[in-house]
Amino acid sequence: MSSDRPSYDPVSVSPLSFWERTATERDASFKILRDERPVSWHPPLEGSLMEAEQDGFWAVTRHEDVVAISKNPEVFCSGQGVMIEEVPEDLLEAAQSFLAMDAPRHGALRRLVSVAFTPRQIAKIDEQIKAQARHIVDDLLDTTDGDFVSQVSKRLPMWTIYELIGLPESLREEAAHHADGMVSWADADVAAGREPGEVLNDSLVGLISIAFEMVEDRKTHPRDDILTNLVQAEVDGQRLTDEEIASFFVLLSVAGNDTTRNSTTLGMKYLCDFPEQRKLLADDPEGLIQPAAEEIVRYATPVMTFRRTATRDVELHGQQIREGDWVVTLFSSANRDEREFDHPEEFDITRTPNRHVAFGGGGPHFCMGSMLARTQLRSLFSELVTRAPALELGEPSYLVGNFVHAVKSIPYQLSAR
């Protein structure tokens, strides 16, 4: 470690053991950092995919700073990666699409992709999402117990994303399985004896192979779906390459499946743990479903961290950040910041305003799928709280990792009708 670096912080977020703790235990550590050392220096992450060239990274814990960094891509860029991992450049490009790009390429690619997400496409699927939510709860009510993740949480986001993209039903389970592997390679249960790099590579190759086959099909057999729109999209004379479309399919599969699934699981768990909030929502679903969805994603914070890289020397809270340093915005901490939220430790579905950073802190990388995610959560929880009042959840089995706040499985019971 260079002599002009600060000491590594005693409240370290680098060990895997830190991310094995409960969210409540991690929150206690984040509070210390927010109050005493809002920008702190930490050793390279334990259990990384490959050895990092960095001698550490900066952890940013306050809401105000997370928002400021997110809105300043000129100083804090995304093009060198967004995870607390050293990732080979070819893997970065193939797996993270415009998530790990800077201007001007980021803006150009995002504009091309946004052409595919027209208001007509979203409006067309809105009623279908509501119908799917009803169907999922119909199926749930035909059971008495099981795993809530597989029975409920994973079904709507998987259906929505792959319906939009036009993925055949026969390939959806396989694609979702590969999408899981993209964010869970560090979990021993998921790896099942394989090396982390092998899990990641298998998952990436699987998704890209599916995407290339579909792109070739849409070139000769266009359909009324987003993949066809992507193949045909043109902005200022530019079109997407096959590789760019495949990379976006990977990003959409991972982001579209994982975040809404975990918000659903954790949101239902919170409603079970805070029955007075569940009753409030059940008594006035139409009036409270929108703020409830916002509070669920704030409280769950399904994407916990996002990394930037400093493009020049800069000072933040008295810390000298060098050009090339990794700066990690901790969304989980920002969404519990007492400077922004009154009683942030409380789950309050009436909370307003609710300027959470669960979809990012703003700026050019704000989540493009946030509107879709909100639609899914509103549709599903409207059904769950009104039609499944006897639903109770047990204790979750969490995925070990520093990127997504993910639940692998959680038992449910429907004992009374």
JSON list of C-alpha atoms in Angstrom, two decimals, residues 316-401:
[
{"chain": "A", "resi": 316, "resn": "LEU", "atom": "CA", "xyz": [-14.34, 14.45, -1.42]},
{"chain": "A", "resi": 317, "resn": "HIS", "atom": "CA", "xyz": [-14.96, 14.95, 2.31]},
{"chain": "A", "resi": 318, "resn": "GLY", "atom": "CA", "xyz": [-11.28, 15.73, 2.78]},
{"chain": "A", "resi": 319, "resn": "GLN", "atom": "CA", "xyz": [-10.12, 12.51, 1.08]},
{"chain": "A", "resi": 320, "resn": "GLN", "atom": "CA", "xyz": [-7.75, 12.79, -1.87]},
{"chain": "A", "resi": 321, "resn": "ILE", "atom": "CA", "xyz": [-9.10, 10.54, -4.64]},
{"chain": "A", "resi": 322, "resn": "ARG", "atom": "CA", "xyz": [-6.61, 9.95, -7.42]},
{"chain": "A", "resi": 323, "resn": "GLU", "atom": "CA", "xyz": [-7.23, 9.58, -11.12]},
{"chain": "A", "resi": 324, "resn": "GLY", "atom": "CA", "xyz": [-7.91, 5.88, -11.76]},
{"chain": "A", "resi": 325, "resn": "ASP", "atom": "CA", "xyz": [-9.16, 5.14, -8.23]},
{"chain": "A", "resi": 326, "resn": "TRP", "atom": "CA", "xyz": [-12.29, 3.03, -7.81]},
{"chain": "A", "resi": 327, "resn": "VAL", "atom": "CA", "xyz": [-15.16, 4.88, -6.12]},
{"chain": "A", "resi": 328, "resn": "VAL", "atom": "CA", "xyz": [-17.97, 2.60, -4.93]},
{"chain": "A", "resi": 329, "resn": "THR", "atom": "CA", "xyz": [-21.40, 4.11, -4.29]},
{"chain": "A", "resi": 330, "resn": "LEU", "atom": "CA", "xyz": [-23.21, 2.09, -1.63]},
{"chain": "A", "resi": 331, "resn": "PHE", "atom": "CA", "xyz": [-26.89, 2.33, -2.52]},
{"chain": "A", "resi": 332, "resn": "SER", "atom": "CA", "xyz": [-27.84, 0.21, 0.51]},
{"chain": "A", "resi": 333, "resn": "SER", "atom": "CA", "xyz": [-26.30, 2.82, 2.78]},
{"chain": "A", "resi": 334, "resn": "ALA", "atom": "CA", "xyz": [-27.66, 5.84, 0.89]},
{"chain": "A", "resi": 335, "resn": "ASN", "atom": "CA", "xyz": [-31.20, 4.46, 1.19]},
{"chain": "A", "resi": 336, "resn": "ARG", "atom": "CA", "xyz": [-30.80, 4.39, 4.99]},
{"chain": "A", "resi": 337, "resn": "ASP", "atom": "CA", "xyz": [-29.31, 7.87, 5.31]},
{"chain": "A", "resi": 338, "resn": "GLU", "atom": "CA", "xyz": [-30.96, 9.85, 8.12]},
{"chain": "A", "resi": 339, "resn": "ARG", "atom": "CA", "xyz": [-29.94, 13.07, 6.35]},
{"chain": "A", "resi": 340, "resn": "GLU", "atom": "CA", "xyz": [-32.39, 12.23, 3.55]},
{"chain": "A", "resi": 341, "resn": "PHE", "atom": "CA", "xyz": [-35.06, 10.03, 5.17]},
{"chain": "A", "resi": 342, "resn": "ASP", "atom": "CA", "xyz": [-36.98, 10.41, 8.42]},
{"chain": "A", "resi": 343, "resn": "HIS", "atom": "CA", "xyz": [-36.63, 7.18, 10.40]},
{"chain": "A", "resi": 344, "resn": "PRO", "atom": "CA", "xyz": [-35.06, 5.31, 7.47]},
{"chain": "A", "resi": 345, "resn": "GLU", "atom": "CA", "xyz": [-34.95, 2.09, 9.48]},
{"chain": "A", "resi": 346, "resn": "GLU", "atom": "CA", "xyz": [-38.77, 1.97, 9.40]},
{"chain": "A", "resi": 347, "resn": "PHE", "atom": "CA", "xyz": [-40.71, 0.32, 6.58]},
{"chain": "A", "resi": 348, "resn": "ASP", "atom": "CA", "xyz": [-43.36, 2.94, 5.83]},
{"chain": "A", "resi": 349, "resn": "ILE", "atom": "CA", "xyz": [-45.53, 2.53, 2.70]},
{"chain": "A", "resi": 350, "resn": "THR", "atom": "CA", "xyz": [-46.91, 6.07, 3.14]},
{"chain": "A", "resi": 351, "resn": "ARG", "atom": "CA", "xyz": [-43.43, 7.63, 2.93]},
{"chain": "A", "resi": 352, "resn": "THR", "atom": "CA", "xyz": [-43.35, 10.77, 0.80]},
{"chain": "A", "resi": 353, "resn": "PRO", "atom": "CA", "xyz": [-41.22, 12.16, -0.61]},
{"chain": "A", "resi": 354, "resn": "ASN", "atom": "CA", "xyz": [-39.13, 9.07, -1.22]},
{"chain": "A", "resi": 355, "resn": "ARG", "atom": "CA", "xyz": [-36.02, 10.05, -3.16]},
{"chain": "A", "resi": 356, "resn": "HIS", "atom": "CA", "xyz": [-34.40, 6.63, -2.95]},
{"chain": "A", "resi": 357, "resn": "VAL", "atom": "CA", "xyz": [-31.53, 5.55, -5.17]},
{"chain": "A", "resi": 358, "resn": "ALA", "atom": "CA", "xyz": [-32.73, 1.99, -5.76]},
{"chain": "A", "resi": 359, "resn": "PHE", "atom": "CA", "xyz": [-32.81, 2.70, -9.53]},
{"chain": "A", "resi": 360, "resn": "GLY", "atom": "CA", "xyz": [-29.57, 4.67, -9.37]},
{"chain": "A", "resi": 361, "resn": "GLY", "atom": "CA", "xyz": [-28.68, 8.15, -8.23]},
{"chain": "A", "resi": 362, "resn": "GLY", "atom": "CA", "xyz": [-29.75, 9.86, -11.43]},
{"chain": "A", "resi": 363, "resn": "GLY", "atom": "CA", "xyz": [-27.62, 11.03, -14.32]},
{"chain": "A", "resi": 364, "resn": "PRO", "atom": "CA", "xyz": [-27.12, 9.27, -17.66]},
{"chain": "A", "resi": 365, "resn": "HIS", "atom": "CA", "xyz": [-27.06, 5.78, -16.14]},
{"chain": "A", "resi": 366, "resn": "PHE", "atom": "CA", "xyz": [-30.43, 5.99, -14.36]},
{"chain": "A", "resi": 367, "resn": "CYS", "atom": "CA", "xyz": [-32.24, 2.66, -14.80]},
{"chain": "A", "resi": 368, "resn": "MET", "atom": "CA", "xyz": [-34.01, 2.55, -18.16]},
{"chain": "A", "resi": 369, "resn": "GLY", "atom": "CA", "xyz": [-36.31, -0.22, -16.92]},
{"chain": "A", "resi": 370, "resn": "SER", "atom": "CA", "xyz": [-37.53, 1.60, -13.80]},
{"chain": "A", "resi": 371, "resn": "MET", "atom": "CA", "xyz": [-40.98, 2.32, -15.28]},
{"chain": "A", "resi": 372, "resn": "LEU", "atom": "CA", "xyz": [-41.39, -1.32, -16.22]},
{"chain": "A", "resi": 373, "resn": "ALA", "atom": "CA", "xyz": [-40.25, -2.52, -12.78]},
{"chain": "A", "resi": 374, "resn": "ARG", "atom": "CA", "xyz": [-42.69, -0.20, -11.04]},
{"chain": "A", "resi": 375, "resn": "THR", "atom": "CA", "xyz": [-45.54, -1.46, -13.23]},
{"chain": "A", "resi": 376, "resn": "GLN", "atom": "CA", "xyz": [-44.72, -5.07, -12.34]},
{"chain": "A", "resi": 377, "resn": "LEU", "atom": "CA", "xyz": [-44.51, -4.38, -8.60]},
{"chain": "A", "resi": 378, "resn": "ARG", "atom": "CA", "xyz": [-47.76, -2.43, -8.53]},
{"chain": "A", "resi": 379, "resn": "SER", "atom": "CA", "xyz": [-49.60, -5.14, -10.46]},
{"chain": "A", "resi": 380, "resn": "LEU", "atom": "CA", "xyz": [-48.30, -8.05, -8.40]},
{"chain": "A", "resi": 381, "resn": "PHE", "atom": "CA", "xyz": [-48.67, -6.51, -4.94]},
{"chain": "A", "resi": 382, "resn": "SER", "atom": "CA", "xyz": [-52.19, -5.28, -5.74]},
{"chain": "A", "resi": 383, "resn": "GLU", "atom": "CA", "xyz": [-53.10, -8.93, -6.33]},
{"chain": "A", "resi": 384, "resn": "LEU", "atom": "CA", "xyz": [-51.15, -10.36, -3.38]},
{"chain": "A", "resi": 385, "resn": "VAL", "atom": "CA", "xyz": [-52.47, -8.07, -0.64]},
{"chain": "A", "resi": 386, "resn": "THR", "atom": "CA", "xyz": [-56.10, -8.29, -1.71]},
{"chain": "A", "resi": 387, "resn": "ARG", "atom": "CA", "xyz": [-56.35, -11.95, -2.72]},
{"chain": "A", "resi": 388, "resn": "ALA", "atom": "CA", "xyz": [-53.83, -13.74, -0.50]},
{"chain": "A", "resi": 389, "resn": "PRO", "atom": "CA", "xyz": [-54.42, -12.35, 3.01]},
{"chain": "A", "resi": 390, "resn": "ALA", "atom": "CA", "xyz": [-53.40, -15.67, 4.59]},
{"chain": "A", "resi": 391, "resn": "LEU", "atom": "CA", "xyz": [-50.00, -15.76, 2.88]},
{"chain": "A", "resi": 392, "resn": "GLU", "atom": "CA", "xyz": [-47.08, -15.99, 5.30]},
{"chain": "A", "resi": 393, "resn": "LEU", "atom": "CA", "xyz": [-43.37, -16.23, 4.52]},
{"chain": "A", "resi": 394, "resn": "GLY", "atom": "CA", "xyz": [-40.65, -17.98, 6.49]},
{"chain": "A", "resi": 395, "resn": "GLU", "atom": "CA", "xyz": [-36.94, -17.23, 6.69]},
{"chain": "A", "resi": 396, "resn": "PRO", "atom": "CA", "xyz": [-35.07, -16.45, 3.46]},
{"chain": "A", "resi": 397, "resn": "SER", "atom": "CA", "xyz": [-31.90, -18.07, 2.15]},
{"chain": "A", "resi": 398, "resn": "TYR", "atom": "CA", "xyz": [-29.78, -15.20, 0.83]},
{"chain": "A", "resi": 399, "resn": "LEU", "atom": "CA", "xyz": [-27.30, -15.15, -2.02]},
{"chain": "A", "resi": 400, "resn": "VAL", "atom": "CA", "xyz": [-23.78, -14.22, -0.89]},
{"chain": "A", "resi": 401, "resn": "GLY", "atom": "CA", "xyz": [-22.50, -11.27, -2.90]}
]
